PDB file of C-alpha atoms in Angstrom:
ATOM      1  CA  MET A 201       0.475 -19.353  -1.390  1.00 42.00           C
ATOM      2  CA  VAL A 202       1.414 -15.733  -2.021  1.00 48.00           C
ATOM      3  CA  MET A 203       2.024 -14.522  -5.537  1.00 48.00           C
ATOM      4  CA  VAL A 204       4.524 -11.779  -6.300  1.00 51.00           C
ATOM      5  CA  ASN A 205       3.794  -9.625  -9.322  1.00 48.00           C
ATOM      6  CA  LYS A 206       5.958 -10.111 -12.411  1.00 49.00           C
ATOM      7  CA  ALA A 207       4.471  -7.188 -14.374  1.00 47.00           C
ATOM      8  CA  GLY A 208       6.538  -4.171 -15.331  1.00 49.00           C
ATOM      9  CA  THR A 209       6.543  -1.306 -12.889  1.00 48.00           C
ATOM     10  CA  ALA A 210       4.915   1.099 -15.344  1.00 53.00           C
ATOM     11  CA  ASP A 211       1.999  -1.235 -16.159  1.00 70.00           C
ATOM     12  CA  LEU A 212      -0.994   0.830 -15.075  1.00 71.00           C
ATOM     13  CA  LYS A 213      -3.338  -2.135 -15.584  1.00 77.00           C
ATOM     14  CA  ALA A 214      -1.368  -4.104 -12.975  1.00 82.00           C
ATOM     15  CA  ALA A 215      -2.010  -1.576 -10.182  1.00 86.00           C
ATOM     16  CA  PRO A 216      -5.727  -2.342  -9.604  1.00 88.00           C
ATOM     17  CA  LYS A 217      -5.004  -6.086  -9.653  1.00 89.00           C
ATOM     18  CA  LEU A 218      -2.162  -5.687  -7.164  1.00 88.00           C
ATOM     19  CA  LEU A 219      -4.353  -3.526  -4.918  1.00 91.00           C
ATOM     20  CA  ALA A 220      -7.271  -5.971  -5.086  1.00 92.00           C
ATOM     21  CA  ASP A 221      -4.912  -8.885  -4.384  1.00 93.00           C
ATOM     22  CA  ALA A 222      -3.469  -6.978  -1.430  1.00 93.00           C
ATOM     23  CA  VAL A 223      -6.938  -6.333   0.028  1.00 94.00           C
ATOM     24  CA  LEU A 224      -7.798 -10.028  -0.282  1.00 95.00           C
ATOM     25  CA  LEU A 225      -4.476 -11.179   1.169  1.00 95.00           C
ATOM     26  CA  LEU A 226      -4.681  -8.761   4.092  1.00 96.00           C
ATOM     27  CA  ALA A 227      -8.258  -9.831   4.873  1.00 95.00           C
ATOM     28  CA  ARG A 228      -7.231 -13.489   4.676  1.00 96.00           C
ATOM     29  CA  ILE A 229      -4.337 -12.826   7.056  1.00 96.00           C
ATOM     30  CA  ASP A 230      -6.760 -11.206   9.518  1.00 94.00           C
ATOM     31  CA  GLU A 231      -9.066 -14.229   9.293  1.00 96.00           C
ATOM     32  CA  THR A 232      -6.499 -16.995   9.538  1.00 96.00           C
ATOM     33  CA  CYS A 233      -3.466 -15.811  11.529  1.00 93.00           C
ATOM     34  CA  LYS A 234      -4.022 -16.368  15.222  1.00 91.00           C
ATOM     35  CA  ASN A 235      -0.480 -15.372  16.197  1.00 95.00           C
ATOM     36  CA  ARG A 236      -0.122 -11.569  16.164  1.00 93.00           C
ATOM     37  CA  ASP A 237       3.582 -11.679  15.253  1.00 94.00           C
ATOM     38  CA  HIS A 238       2.947 -14.011  12.316  1.00 95.00           C
ATOM     39  CA  ALA A 239       0.125 -11.787  11.115  1.00 95.00           C
ATOM     40  CA  LEU A 240       2.343  -8.700  11.266  1.00 96.00           C
ATOM     41  CA  THR A 241       5.125 -10.472   9.376  1.00 96.00           C
ATOM     42  CA  ALA A 242       2.692 -11.589   6.657  1.00 96.00           C
ATOM     43  CA  LYS A 243       1.169  -8.106   6.401  1.00 96.00           C
ATOM     44  CA  LYS A 244       4.626  -6.560   6.200  1.00 97.00           C
ATOM     45  CA  PHE A 245       5.337  -8.836   3.219  1.00 96.00           C
ATOM     46  CA  VAL A 246       2.107  -7.800   1.476  1.00 96.00           C
ATOM     47  CA  PHE A 247       2.784  -4.097   2.075  1.00 96.00           C
ATOM     48  CA  SER A 248       6.418  -4.385   1.013  1.00 95.00           C
ATOM     49  CA  ASN A 249       5.537  -6.156  -2.230  1.00 93.00           C
ATOM     50  CA  HIS A 250       1.965  -5.848  -3.538  1.00 90.00           C
ATOM     51  CA  VAL A 251       1.018  -2.531  -1.953  1.00 94.00           C
ATOM     52  CA  ASN A 252       4.362  -0.803  -2.492  1.00 94.00           C
ATOM     53  CA  GLU A 253       4.533  -1.831  -6.148  1.00 92.00           C
ATOM     54  CA  ALA A 254       0.934  -0.826  -6.849  1.00 92.00           C
ATOM     55  CA  PHE A 255       1.400   2.546  -5.144  1.00 92.00           C
ATOM     56  CA  ASN A 256       4.599   3.160  -7.137  1.00 93.00           C
ATOM     57  CA  VAL A 257       2.795   2.392 -10.412  1.00 91.00           C
ATOM     58  CA  LEU A 258       0.014   4.818  -9.494  1.00 90.00           C
ATOM     59  CA  LEU A 259       2.540   7.517  -8.588  1.00 91.00           C
ATOM     60  CA  GLU A 260       4.594   7.006 -11.759  1.00 90.00           C
ATOM     61  CA  ASN A 261       1.522   7.326 -13.943  1.00 86.00           C
ATOM     62  CA  GLY A 262      -0.093  10.107 -11.930  1.00 82.00           C
ATOM     63  CA  GLN A 263      -3.482   8.444 -12.283  1.00 77.00           C
ATOM     64  CA  ILE A 264      -5.684   7.314  -9.452  1.00 83.00           C
ATOM     65  CA  ASP A 265      -9.226   6.544 -10.537  1.00 84.00           C
ATOM     66  CA  ARG A 266     -12.186   6.007  -8.231  1.00 86.00           C
ATOM     67  CA  MET A 267     -11.639   2.242  -7.980  1.00 87.00           C
ATOM     68  CA  GLU A 268      -7.943   2.594  -7.150  1.00 89.00           C
ATOM     69  CA  ALA A 269      -8.690   5.320  -4.611  1.00 88.00           C
ATOM     70  CA  GLY A 270     -11.216   3.059  -2.885  1.00 89.00           C
ATOM     71  CA  LEU A 271      -8.711   0.208  -2.711  1.00 90.00           C
ATOM     72  CA  VAL A 272      -5.987   2.524  -1.404  1.00 91.00           C
ATOM     73  CA  LEU A 273      -8.303   3.806   1.339  1.00 91.00           C
ATOM     74  CA  THR A 274      -9.364   0.272   2.262  1.00 92.00           C
ATOM     75  CA  ILE A 275      -5.748  -0.841   2.547  1.00 94.00           C
ATOM     76  CA  ILE A 276      -4.672   2.162   4.598  1.00 93.00           C
ATOM     77  CA  HIS A 277      -7.669   2.441   6.911  1.00 93.00           C
ATOM     78  CA  GLN A 278      -8.425  -1.219   7.527  1.00 94.00           C
ATOM     79  CA  HIS A 279      -5.022  -2.860   7.433  1.00 94.00           C
ATOM     80  CA  LEU A 280      -2.227  -0.400   8.257  1.00 95.00           C
ATOM     81  CA  SER A 281      -1.741  -0.190  12.009  1.00 94.00           C
ATOM     82  CA  GLU A 282       0.825   2.016  13.732  1.00 94.00           C
ATOM     83  CA  HIS A 283       2.815  -1.045  14.715  1.00 95.00           C
ATOM     84  CA  LEU A 284       2.882  -2.386  11.158  1.00 95.00           C
ATOM     85  CA  PHE A 285       3.772   1.070   9.823  1.00 95.00           C
ATOM     86  CA  SER A 286       6.759   1.190  12.179  1.00 95.00           C
ATOM     87  CA  MET A 287       7.964  -2.206  10.885  1.00 96.00           C
ATOM     88  CA  LEU A 288       8.027  -1.185   7.214  1.00 96.00           C
ATOM     89  CA  GLU A 289      11.208  -0.233   5.383  1.00 97.00           C
ATOM     90  CA  TYR A 290      11.857   3.459   4.790  1.00 97.00           C
ATOM     91  CA  ASP A 291      11.186   3.304   1.029  1.00 96.00           C
ATOM     92  CA  VAL A 292       7.789   1.653   1.612  1.00 96.00           C
ATOM     93  CA  VAL A 293       6.881   4.293   4.202  1.00 96.00           C
ATOM     94  CA  ARG A 294       7.860   7.069   1.777  1.00 96.00           C
ATOM     95  CA  THR A 295       5.734   5.508  -0.961  1.00 94.00           C
ATOM     96  CA  ILE A 296       2.733   5.359   1.375  1.00 93.00           C
ATOM     97  CA  GLU A 297       3.291   8.992   2.371  1.00 92.00           C
ATOM     98  CA  LYS A 298       3.555  10.068  -1.263  1.00 91.00           C
ATOM     99  CA  ILE A 299       0.373   8.277  -2.309  1.00 90.00           C
ATOM    100  CA  LEU A 300      -1.530   9.850   0.589  1.00 87.00           C
ATOM    101  CA  MET A 301      -0.159  13.314  -0.112  1.00 87.00           C
ATOM    102  CA  SER A 302      -0.476  13.129  -3.896  1.00 81.00           C
ATOM    103  CA  HIS A 303      -4.029  14.423  -3.943  1.00 69.00           C
ATOM    104  CA  LEU A 304      -3.798  17.083  -1.275  1.00 68.00           C
ATOM    105  CA  PRO A 305      -4.037  20.662  -2.478  1.00 62.00           C
ATOM    106  CA  GLN A 306      -0.594  22.246  -2.795  1.00 60.00           C
ATOM    107  CA  GLU A 307      -1.117  24.594   0.173  1.00 61.00           C
ATOM    108  CA  HIS A 308      -1.760  21.654   2.542  1.00 54.00           C
ATOM    109  CA  ARG A 309       1.439  19.786   1.701  1.00 53.00           C
ATOM    110  CA  THR A 310       3.838  20.299   4.574  1.00 61.00           C
ATOM    111  CA  HIS A 311       6.851  18.270   3.520  1.00 58.00           C
ATOM    112  CA  ALA A 312       9.115  19.823   0.853  1.00 59.00           C
ATOM    113  CA  ALA A 313       9.830  16.479  -0.821  1.00 54.00           C
ATOM    114  CA  LEU A 314       6.115  15.956  -1.433  1.00 49.00           C
ATOM    115  CA  VAL A 315       5.517  19.288  -3.166  1.00 47.00           C
TER     116      VAL A 315
END
């Protein structure tokens, strides 16, 4: 059973829980889904809901602590494949791009919308 967060979008305390839930769900999908298409569909759901909402909360509050940064890196590096990335909706992709670019020094930001 997959839970969808009911917390308000600005609830900073919800972000770490959503990120931790996403890591657990994505790992469980990797362990249990034998069909690649089913796994991608399930991961797309997790990214479109848990991950997207958590990333938006972090961006709105402008705070990413060490724990949140570790969870973000785990999610991106271990669970976001090129194929999955190409399946995500535009707004989810933009949120992922913003969270990745949010801590780059200003001179390294190449996209005007991210500056």
